[in-house]
Structure formats: C-alpha cells, structure tokens
Coordinates of N, CA and C and ligand atoms in Angstrom, one line a residue:
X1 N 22.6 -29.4 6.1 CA 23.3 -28.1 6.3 C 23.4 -27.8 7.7
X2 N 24.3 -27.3 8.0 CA 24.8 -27.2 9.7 C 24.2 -25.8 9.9
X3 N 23.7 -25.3 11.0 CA 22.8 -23.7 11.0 C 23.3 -23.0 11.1
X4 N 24.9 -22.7 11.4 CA 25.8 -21.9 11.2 C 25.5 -20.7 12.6
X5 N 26.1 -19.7 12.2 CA 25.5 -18.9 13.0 C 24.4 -17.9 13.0
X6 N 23.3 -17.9 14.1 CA 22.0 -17.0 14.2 C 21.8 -16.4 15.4
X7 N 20.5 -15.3 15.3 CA 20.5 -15.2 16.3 C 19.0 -14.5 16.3
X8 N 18.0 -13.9 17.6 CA 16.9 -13.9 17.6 C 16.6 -12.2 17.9
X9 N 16.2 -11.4 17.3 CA 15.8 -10.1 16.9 C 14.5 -9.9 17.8
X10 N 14.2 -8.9 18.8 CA 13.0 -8.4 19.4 C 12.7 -6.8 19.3
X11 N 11.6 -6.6 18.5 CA 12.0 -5.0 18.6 C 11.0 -4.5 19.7
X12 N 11.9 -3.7 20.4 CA 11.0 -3.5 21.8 C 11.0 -1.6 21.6
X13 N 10.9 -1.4 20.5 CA 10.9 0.1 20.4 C 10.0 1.1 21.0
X14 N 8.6 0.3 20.9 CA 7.6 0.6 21.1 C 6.9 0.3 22.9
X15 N 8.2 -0.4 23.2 CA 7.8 -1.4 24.7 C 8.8 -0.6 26.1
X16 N 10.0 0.0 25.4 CA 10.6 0.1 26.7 C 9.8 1.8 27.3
X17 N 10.2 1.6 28.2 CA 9.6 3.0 28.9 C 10.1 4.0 28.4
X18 N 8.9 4.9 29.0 CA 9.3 6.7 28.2 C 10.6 7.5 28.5
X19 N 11.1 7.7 27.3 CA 12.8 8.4 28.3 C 13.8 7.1 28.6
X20 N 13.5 6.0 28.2 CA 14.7 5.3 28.5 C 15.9 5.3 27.5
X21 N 15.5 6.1 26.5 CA 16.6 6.5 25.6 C 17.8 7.6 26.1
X22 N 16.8 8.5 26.7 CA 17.6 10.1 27.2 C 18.7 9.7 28.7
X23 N 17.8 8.5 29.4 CA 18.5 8.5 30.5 C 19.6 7.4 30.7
X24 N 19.6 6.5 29.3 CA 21.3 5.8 28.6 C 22.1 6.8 28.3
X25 N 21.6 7.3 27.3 CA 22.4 8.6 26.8 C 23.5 8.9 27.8
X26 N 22.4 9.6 29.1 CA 23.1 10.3 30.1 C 23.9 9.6 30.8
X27 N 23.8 8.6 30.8 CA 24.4 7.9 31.8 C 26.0 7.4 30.6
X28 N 25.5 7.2 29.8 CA 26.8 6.8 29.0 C 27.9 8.1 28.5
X29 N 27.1 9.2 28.8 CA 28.7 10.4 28.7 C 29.7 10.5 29.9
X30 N 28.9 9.5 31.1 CA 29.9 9.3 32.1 C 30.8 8.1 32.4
X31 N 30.9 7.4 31.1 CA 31.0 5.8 31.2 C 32.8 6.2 31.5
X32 N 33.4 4.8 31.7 CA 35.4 4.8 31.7 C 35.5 4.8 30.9
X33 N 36.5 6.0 30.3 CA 36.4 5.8 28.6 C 38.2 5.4 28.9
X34 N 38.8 4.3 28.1 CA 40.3 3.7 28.4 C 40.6 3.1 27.3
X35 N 42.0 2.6 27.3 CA 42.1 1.4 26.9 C 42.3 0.3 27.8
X36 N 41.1 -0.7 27.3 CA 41.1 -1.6 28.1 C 42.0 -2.8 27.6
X37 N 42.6 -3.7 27.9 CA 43.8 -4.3 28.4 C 42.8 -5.6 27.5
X38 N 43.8 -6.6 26.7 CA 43.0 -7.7 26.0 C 42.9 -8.4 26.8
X39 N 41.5 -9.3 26.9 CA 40.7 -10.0 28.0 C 41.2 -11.5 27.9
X40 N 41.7 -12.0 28.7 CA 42.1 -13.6 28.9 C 41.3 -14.7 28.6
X41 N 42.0 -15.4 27.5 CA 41.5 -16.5 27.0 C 40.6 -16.4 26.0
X42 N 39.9 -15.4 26.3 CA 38.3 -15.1 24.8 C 38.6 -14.5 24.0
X43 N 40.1 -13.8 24.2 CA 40.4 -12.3 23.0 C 40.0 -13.4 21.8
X44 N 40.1 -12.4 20.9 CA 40.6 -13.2 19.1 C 41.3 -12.1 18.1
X45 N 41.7 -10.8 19.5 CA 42.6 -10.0 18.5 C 44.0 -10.5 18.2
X46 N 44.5 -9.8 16.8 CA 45.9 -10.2 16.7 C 46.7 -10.3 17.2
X47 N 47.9 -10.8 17.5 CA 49.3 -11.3 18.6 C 49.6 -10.0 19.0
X48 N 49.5 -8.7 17.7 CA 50.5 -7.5 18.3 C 49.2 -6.7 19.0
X49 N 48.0 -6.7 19.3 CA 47.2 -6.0 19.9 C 47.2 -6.4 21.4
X50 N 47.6 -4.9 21.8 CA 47.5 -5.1 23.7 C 46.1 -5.0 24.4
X51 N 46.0 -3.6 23.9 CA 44.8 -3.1 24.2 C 43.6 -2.9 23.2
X52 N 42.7 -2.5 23.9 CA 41.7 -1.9 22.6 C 40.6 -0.5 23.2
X53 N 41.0 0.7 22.9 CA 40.1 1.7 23.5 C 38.7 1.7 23.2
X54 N 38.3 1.8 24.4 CA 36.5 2.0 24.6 C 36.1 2.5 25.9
X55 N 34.5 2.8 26.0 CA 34.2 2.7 27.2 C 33.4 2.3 27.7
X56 N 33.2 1.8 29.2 CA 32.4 1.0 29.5 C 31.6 1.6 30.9
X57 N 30.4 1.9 31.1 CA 29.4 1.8 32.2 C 29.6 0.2 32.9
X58 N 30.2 0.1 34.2 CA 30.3 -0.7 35.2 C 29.1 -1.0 35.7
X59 N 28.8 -2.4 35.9 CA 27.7 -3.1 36.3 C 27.2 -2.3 37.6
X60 N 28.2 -2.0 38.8 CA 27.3 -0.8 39.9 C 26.6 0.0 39.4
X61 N 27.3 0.9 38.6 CA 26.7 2.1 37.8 C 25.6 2.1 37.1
X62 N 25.4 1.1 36.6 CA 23.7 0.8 35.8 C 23.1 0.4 36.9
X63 N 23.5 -0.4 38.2 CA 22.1 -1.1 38.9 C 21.5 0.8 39.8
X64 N 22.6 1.7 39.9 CA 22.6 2.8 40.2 C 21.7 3.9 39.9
X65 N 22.1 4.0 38.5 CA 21.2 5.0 37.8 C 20.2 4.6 37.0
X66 N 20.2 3.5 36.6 CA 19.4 2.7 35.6 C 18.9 1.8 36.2
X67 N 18.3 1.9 37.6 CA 17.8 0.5 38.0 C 16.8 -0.1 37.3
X68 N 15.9 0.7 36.6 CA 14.7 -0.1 35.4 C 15.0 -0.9 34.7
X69 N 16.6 -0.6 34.3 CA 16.9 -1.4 32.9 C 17.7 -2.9 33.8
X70 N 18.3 -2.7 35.1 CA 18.9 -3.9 35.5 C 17.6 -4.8 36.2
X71 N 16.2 -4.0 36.3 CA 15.1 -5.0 36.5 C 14.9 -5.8 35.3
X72 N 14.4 -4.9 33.7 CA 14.4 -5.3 32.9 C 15.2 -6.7 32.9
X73 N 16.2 -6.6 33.0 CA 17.2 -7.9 32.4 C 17.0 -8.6 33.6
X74 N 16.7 -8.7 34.6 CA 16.3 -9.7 35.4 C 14.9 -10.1 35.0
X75 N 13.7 -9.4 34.8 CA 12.8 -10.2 34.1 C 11.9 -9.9 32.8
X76 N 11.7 -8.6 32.3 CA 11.5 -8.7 31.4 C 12.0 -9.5 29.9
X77 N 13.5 -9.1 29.9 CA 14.4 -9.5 29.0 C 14.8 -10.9 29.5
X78 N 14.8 -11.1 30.8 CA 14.9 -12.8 30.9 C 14.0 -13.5 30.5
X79 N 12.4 -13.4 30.5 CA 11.6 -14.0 29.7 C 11.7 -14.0 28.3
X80 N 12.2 -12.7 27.6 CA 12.4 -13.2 26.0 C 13.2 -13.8 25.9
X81 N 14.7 -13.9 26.7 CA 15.9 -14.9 26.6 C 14.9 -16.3 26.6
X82 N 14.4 -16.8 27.2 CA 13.3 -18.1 27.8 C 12.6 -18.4 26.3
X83 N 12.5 -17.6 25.7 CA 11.5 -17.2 24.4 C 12.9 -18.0 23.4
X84 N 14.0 -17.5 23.2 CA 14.8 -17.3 22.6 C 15.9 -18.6 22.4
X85 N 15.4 -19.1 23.6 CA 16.2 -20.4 23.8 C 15.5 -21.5 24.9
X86 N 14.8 -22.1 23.9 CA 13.2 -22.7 24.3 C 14.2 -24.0 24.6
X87 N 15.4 -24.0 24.7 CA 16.1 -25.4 24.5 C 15.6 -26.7 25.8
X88 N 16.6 -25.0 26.8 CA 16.9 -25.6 28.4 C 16.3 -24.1 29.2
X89 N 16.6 -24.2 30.7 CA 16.2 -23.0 31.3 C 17.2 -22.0 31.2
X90 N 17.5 -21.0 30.9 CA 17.5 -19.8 31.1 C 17.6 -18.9 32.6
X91 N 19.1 -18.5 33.0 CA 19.0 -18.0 34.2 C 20.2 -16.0 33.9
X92 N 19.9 -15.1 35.1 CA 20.8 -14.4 34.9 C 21.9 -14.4 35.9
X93 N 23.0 -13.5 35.9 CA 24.0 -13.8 36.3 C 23.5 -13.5 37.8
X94 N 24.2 -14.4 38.8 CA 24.0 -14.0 40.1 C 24.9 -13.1 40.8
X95 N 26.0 -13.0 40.3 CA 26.9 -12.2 40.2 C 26.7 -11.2 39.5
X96 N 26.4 -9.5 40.1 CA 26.1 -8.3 39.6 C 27.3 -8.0 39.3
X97 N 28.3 -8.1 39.3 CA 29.4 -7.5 38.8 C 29.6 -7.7 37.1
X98 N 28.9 -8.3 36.4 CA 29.2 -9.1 34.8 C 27.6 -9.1 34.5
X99 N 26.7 -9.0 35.4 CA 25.5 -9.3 34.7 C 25.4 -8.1 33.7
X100 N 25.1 -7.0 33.8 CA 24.2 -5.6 32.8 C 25.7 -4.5 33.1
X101 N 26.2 -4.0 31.6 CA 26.4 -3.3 31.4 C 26.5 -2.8 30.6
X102 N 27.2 -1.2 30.2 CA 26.7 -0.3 29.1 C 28.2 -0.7 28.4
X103 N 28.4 -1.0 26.9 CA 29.4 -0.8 26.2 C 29.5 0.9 25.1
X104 N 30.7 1.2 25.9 CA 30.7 2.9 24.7 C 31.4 3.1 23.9
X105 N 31.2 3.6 22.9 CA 31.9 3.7 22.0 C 31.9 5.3 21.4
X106 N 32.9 6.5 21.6 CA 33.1 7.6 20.7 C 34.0 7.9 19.6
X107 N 33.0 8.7 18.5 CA 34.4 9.0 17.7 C 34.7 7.7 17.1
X108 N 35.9 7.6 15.9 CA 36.2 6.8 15.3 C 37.2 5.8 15.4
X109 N 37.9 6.2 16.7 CA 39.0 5.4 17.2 C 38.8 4.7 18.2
X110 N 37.0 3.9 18.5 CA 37.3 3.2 19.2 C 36.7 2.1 18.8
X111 N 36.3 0.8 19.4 CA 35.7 -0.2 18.6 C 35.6 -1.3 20.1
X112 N 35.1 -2.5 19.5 CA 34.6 -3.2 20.8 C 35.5 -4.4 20.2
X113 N 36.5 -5.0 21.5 CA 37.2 -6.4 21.2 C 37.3 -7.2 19.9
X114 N 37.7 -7.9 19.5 CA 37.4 -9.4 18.7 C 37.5 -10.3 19.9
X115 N 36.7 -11.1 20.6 CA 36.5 -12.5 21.1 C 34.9 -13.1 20.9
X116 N 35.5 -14.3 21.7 CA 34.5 -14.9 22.1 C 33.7 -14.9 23.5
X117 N 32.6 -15.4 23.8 CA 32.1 -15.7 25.1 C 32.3 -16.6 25.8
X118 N 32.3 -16.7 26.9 CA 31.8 -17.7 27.6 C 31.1 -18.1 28.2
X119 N 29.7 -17.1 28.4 CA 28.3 -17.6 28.6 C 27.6 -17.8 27.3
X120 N 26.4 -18.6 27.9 CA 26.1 -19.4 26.4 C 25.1 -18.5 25.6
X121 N 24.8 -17.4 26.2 CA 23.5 -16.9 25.9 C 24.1 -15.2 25.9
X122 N 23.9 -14.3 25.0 CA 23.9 -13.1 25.4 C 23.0 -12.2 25.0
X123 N 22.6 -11.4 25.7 CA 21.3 -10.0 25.1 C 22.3 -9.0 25.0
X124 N 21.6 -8.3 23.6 CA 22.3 -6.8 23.4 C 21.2 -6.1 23.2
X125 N 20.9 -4.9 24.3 CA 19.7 -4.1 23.4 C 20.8 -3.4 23.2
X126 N 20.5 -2.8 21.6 CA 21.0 -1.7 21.2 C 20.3 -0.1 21.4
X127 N 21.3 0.8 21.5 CA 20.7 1.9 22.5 C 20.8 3.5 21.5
X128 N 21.5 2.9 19.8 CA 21.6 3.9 19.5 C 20.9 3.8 17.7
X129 N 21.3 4.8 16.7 CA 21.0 4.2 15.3 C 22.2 4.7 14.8
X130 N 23.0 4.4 13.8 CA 24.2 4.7 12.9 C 24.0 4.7 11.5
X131 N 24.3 5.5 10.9 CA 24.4 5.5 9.6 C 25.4 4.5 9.3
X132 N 26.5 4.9 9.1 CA 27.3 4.0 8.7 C 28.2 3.4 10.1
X133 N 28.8 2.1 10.1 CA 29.9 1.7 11.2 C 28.9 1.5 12.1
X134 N 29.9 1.1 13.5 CA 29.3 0.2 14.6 C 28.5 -0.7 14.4
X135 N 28.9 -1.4 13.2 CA 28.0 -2.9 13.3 C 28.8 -4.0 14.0
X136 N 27.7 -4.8 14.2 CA 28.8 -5.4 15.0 C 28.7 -7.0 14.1
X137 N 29.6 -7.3 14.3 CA 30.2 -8.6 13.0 C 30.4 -9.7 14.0
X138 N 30.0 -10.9 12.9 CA 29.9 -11.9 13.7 C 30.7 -12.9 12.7
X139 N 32.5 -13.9 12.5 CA 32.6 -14.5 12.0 C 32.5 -16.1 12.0
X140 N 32.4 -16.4 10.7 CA 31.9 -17.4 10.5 C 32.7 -18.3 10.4
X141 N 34.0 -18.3 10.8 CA 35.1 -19.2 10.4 C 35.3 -19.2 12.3
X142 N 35.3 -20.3 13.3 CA 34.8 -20.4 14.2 C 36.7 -20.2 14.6
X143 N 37.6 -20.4 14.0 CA 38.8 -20.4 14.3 C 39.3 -19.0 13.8
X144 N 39.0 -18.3 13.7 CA 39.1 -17.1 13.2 C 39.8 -16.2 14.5
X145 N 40.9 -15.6 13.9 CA 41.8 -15.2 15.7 C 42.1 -13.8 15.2
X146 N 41.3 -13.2 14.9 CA 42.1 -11.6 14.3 C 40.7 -10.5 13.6
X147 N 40.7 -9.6 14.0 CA 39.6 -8.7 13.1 C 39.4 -9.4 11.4
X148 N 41.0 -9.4 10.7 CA 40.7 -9.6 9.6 C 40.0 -11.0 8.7
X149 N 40.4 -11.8 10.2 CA 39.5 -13.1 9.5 C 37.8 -13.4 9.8
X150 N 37.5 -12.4 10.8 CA 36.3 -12.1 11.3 C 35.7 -11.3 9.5
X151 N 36.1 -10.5 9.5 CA 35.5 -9.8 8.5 C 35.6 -10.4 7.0
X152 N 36.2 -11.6 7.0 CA 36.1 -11.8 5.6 C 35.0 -13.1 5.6
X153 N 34.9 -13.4 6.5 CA 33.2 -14.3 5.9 C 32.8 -14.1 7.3
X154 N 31.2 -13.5 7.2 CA 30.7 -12.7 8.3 C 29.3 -12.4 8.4
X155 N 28.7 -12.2 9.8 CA 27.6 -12.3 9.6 C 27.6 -10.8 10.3
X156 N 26.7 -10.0 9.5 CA 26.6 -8.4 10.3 C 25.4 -7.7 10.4
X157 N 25.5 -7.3 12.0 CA 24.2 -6.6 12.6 C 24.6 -5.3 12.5
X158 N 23.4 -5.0 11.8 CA 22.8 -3.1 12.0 C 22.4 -2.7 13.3
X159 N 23.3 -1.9 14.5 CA 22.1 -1.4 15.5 C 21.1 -0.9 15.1
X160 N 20.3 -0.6 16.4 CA 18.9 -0.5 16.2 C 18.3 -0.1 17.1
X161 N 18.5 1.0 17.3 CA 17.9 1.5 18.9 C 16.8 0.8 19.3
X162 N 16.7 0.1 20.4 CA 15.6 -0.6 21.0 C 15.0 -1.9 20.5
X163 N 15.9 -2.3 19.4 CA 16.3 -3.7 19.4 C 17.0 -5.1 20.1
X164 N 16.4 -5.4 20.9 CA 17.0 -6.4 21.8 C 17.6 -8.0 20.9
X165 N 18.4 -8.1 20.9 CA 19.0 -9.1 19.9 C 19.5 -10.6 21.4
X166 N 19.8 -12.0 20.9 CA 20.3 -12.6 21.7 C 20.7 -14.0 20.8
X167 N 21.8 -14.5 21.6 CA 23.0 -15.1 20.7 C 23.4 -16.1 21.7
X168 N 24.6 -16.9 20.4 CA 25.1 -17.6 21.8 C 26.5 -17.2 20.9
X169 N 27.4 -16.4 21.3 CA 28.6 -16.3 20.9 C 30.1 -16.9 21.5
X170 N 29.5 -18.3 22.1 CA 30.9 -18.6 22.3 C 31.5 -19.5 21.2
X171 N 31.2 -19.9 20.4 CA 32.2 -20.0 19.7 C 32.4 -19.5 18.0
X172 N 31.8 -18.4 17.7 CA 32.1 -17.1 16.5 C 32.4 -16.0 16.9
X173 N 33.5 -15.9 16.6 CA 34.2 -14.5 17.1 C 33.8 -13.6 16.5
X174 N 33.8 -11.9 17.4 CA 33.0 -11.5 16.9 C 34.0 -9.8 17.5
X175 N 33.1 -8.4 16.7 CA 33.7 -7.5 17.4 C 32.5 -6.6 17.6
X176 N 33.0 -5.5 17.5 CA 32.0 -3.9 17.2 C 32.8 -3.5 16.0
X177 N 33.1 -2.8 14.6 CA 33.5 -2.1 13.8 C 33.1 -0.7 14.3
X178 N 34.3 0.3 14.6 CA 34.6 1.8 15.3 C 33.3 2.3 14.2
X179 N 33.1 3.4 14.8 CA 32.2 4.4 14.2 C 32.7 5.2 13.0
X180 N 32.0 5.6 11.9 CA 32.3 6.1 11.4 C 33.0 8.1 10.6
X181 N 32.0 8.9 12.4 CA 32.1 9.8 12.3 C 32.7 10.1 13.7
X182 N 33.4 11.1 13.7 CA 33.8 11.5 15.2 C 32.6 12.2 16.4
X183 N 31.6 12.3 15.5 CA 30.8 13.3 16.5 C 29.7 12.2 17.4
X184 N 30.1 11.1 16.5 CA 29.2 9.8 17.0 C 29.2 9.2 18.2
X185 N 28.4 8.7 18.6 CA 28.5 7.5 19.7 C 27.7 6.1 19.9
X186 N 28.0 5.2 20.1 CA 27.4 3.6 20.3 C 27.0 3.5 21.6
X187 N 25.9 3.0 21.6 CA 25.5 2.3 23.5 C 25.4 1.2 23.0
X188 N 26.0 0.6 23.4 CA 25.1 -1.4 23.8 C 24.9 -1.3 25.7
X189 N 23.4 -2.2 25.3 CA 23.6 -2.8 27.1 C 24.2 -4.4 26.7
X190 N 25.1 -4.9 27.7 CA 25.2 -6.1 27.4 C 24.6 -7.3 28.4
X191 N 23.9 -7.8 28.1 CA 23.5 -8.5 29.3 C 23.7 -10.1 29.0
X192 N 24.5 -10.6 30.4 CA 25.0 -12.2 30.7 C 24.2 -13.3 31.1
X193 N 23.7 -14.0 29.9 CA 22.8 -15.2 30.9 C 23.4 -16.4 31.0
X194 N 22.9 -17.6 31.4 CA 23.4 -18.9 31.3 C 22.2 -19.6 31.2
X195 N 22.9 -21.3 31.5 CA 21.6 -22.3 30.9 C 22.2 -23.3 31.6
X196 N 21.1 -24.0 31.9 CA 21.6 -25.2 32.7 C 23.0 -26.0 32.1
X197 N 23.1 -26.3 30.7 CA 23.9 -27.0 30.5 C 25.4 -26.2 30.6
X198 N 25.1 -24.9 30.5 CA 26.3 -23.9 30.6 C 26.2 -23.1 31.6
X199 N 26.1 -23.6 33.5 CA 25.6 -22.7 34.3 C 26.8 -21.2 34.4
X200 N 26.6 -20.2 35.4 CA 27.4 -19.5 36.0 C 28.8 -19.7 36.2
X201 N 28.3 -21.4 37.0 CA 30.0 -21.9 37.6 C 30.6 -22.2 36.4
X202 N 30.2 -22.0 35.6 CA 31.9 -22.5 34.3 C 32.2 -21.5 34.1
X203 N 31.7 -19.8 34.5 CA 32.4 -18.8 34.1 C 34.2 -18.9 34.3
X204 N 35.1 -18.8 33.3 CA 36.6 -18.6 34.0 C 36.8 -17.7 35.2
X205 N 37.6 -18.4 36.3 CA 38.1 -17.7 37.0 C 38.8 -16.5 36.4
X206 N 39.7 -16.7 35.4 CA 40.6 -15.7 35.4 C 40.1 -14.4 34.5
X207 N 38.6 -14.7 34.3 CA 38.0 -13.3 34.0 C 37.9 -12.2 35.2
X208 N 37.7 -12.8 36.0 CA 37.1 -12.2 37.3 C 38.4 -12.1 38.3
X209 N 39.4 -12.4 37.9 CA 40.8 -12.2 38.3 C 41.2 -11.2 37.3
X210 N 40.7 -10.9 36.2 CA 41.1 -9.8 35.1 C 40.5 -8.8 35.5
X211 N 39.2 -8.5 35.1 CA 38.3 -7.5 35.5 C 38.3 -7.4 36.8
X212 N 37.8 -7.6 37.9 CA 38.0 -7.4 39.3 C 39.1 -7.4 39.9
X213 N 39.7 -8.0 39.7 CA 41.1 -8.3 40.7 C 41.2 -9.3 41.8
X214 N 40.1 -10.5 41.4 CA 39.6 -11.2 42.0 C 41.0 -11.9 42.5
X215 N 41.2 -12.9 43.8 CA 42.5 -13.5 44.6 C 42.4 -15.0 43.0
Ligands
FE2_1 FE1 30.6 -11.1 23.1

C-alpha cells in the first residue's frame, strides 16, 4: 500500500509562551487584507479563477512584532521539523522574505488558494479554534486542478490553536475552506523549510518575481 498522504501533529498548547495567542491576534487585525492574484505555477485553482481574497501578515511584519515566533521557527519549531523528518537534514529559509508568515482569513468570503508547494517541508501552527469551516483540505488525487476535485477525495485538518502540524505538500493540492461565520477569523503561521534533497535553490524564480517583484 503506497502511504498516500500524512502528516505529523505537535500540540504545543501547553509550550508556547504566555500571551502568544493575544499578540497574533493583534498583529493579525493589521494583516493586507486583498485579493491576491493566482500564484505561478503552484495554483490548482480553476481556469476562470483570477484571484482569491485573503490576508496576509508579510514576513517583515512578523520578524517585527512577533520576533519570538520568527525565533521559534528558526529553532524551536526547526527541531520538531528535524523530529518530523528524520529522513535528511532539515534547514529554514535563508531568505526572510518567504520564511514566517501569518495567513488571514475574515468572514466568510475568504479562503486560502488551491495549490501546491514547492518546498518540501511545511509547518502550520494553527493560531485559532473554529467550529465549523477553515479546515484546511488536503487532496488525494495528486492531479487534482480545481477546489472541487480537492474536495471530493480528501484528507481534512481541524485547526487547533497551538497545534503545530508539518507536511510535505508538493505534490497534494490543497486549500483552506472560507469560514463559516462572518464574525470569524483564521490565523495560520506558515512556516518554509527545505532538505537537502529539496534545498532553497530550487525555490522557482518566478515566485519571487510574483510576490516581490523580483528582476
Ligand atoms: Fe501550501
């Protein structure tokens, strides 16, 4: 049997520091709230989807206000990644522009991408709890190019405030499902690692020509 898709669950509820809930929070009612523009080459939304509204805390902005959490992911959370993927070594992005960011989500009209990755390793702590919606779905049909084929054979995570989760999502497409209620809101942190066999340098250029405005 082939292992399909998994991924490795840490609950640090009990572990992260005092108030590191209140000061995401805060930091996330000032996130870019937009429609952001489909991302080159990783989308896996449908042909007629341009954009997809959300918002996002920029990697400056967390090393900023949140510098605990951008230490975190340089070593705390890089040793459970180490934990997590006992394969090969385990490195974080050297590039702070892509390493740690907050993904936001308000209200019911917004949701996070259908793609894929292209680092081989990803950490999510999740930063909030939901009743219903904002799970985030993971499809099992590896060719899957659209929300609706994501969702019809699938693997689906419950956030979990202070659940650190890590994956290798490049090749099961995957999204966030919008929130349920309008009054609501989602944090993810998302944090970028690599591995020797998948270092930094294969990140695509033309991400960082997308997002940055890189030459
Ligand atoms: Fe992803």
């Amino acid at each position: 049997m082939r292992p399909g898709f998994h991924w490795t669950t840490f609950n640090l509820t009990s572990r992260l520091p005092a108030n590191w809930h209140r000061g995401i929070i805060e930091t996330a009612a000032g996130a870019d709230f937009r429609e952001f523009p489909r991302t080159p080459i990783l989308s896996r939304e449908a042909a007629g989807v341009s954009y997809i509204r959300r918002g996002r805390v920029h990697a400056d902005q967390v090393q900023e206000v949140l510098p605990w959490l951008y230490r975190l992911y340089r070593n705390d959370f890089l040793e459970l990644a180490r934990r997590a993927w006992a394969a090969e070594p385990v490195m974080p992005a050297q590039d702070d522009r892509y390493g740690i960011v907050l993904n936001v989500q308000r209200g019911t009209a917004m949701r996070f991408e259908c793609h894929v990755d292209s680092n081989p390793l990803t950490g999510l702590l999740f930063c909030t709890d939901h009743l219903a919606g904002g799970e985030l779905v993971f499809g099992h049909d590896q060719g899957g190019a659209d929300v609706g084929a994501v969702e019809r054979d699938c693997s689906v995570i419950q956030p979990i405030a202070g659940h650190l989760i890590f994956f290798d999502g490049r090749h099961h497409p995957h999204y966030a499902r919008p929130l349920m209620s309008e009054s609501d809101t989602r944090i993810v942190a998302v944090m970028n690692y690599y591995t020797r066999s998948c270092p930094e340098s294969t990140r695509p250029p033309e991400l960082n020509r997308h997002r940055f405005g890189d030459p």
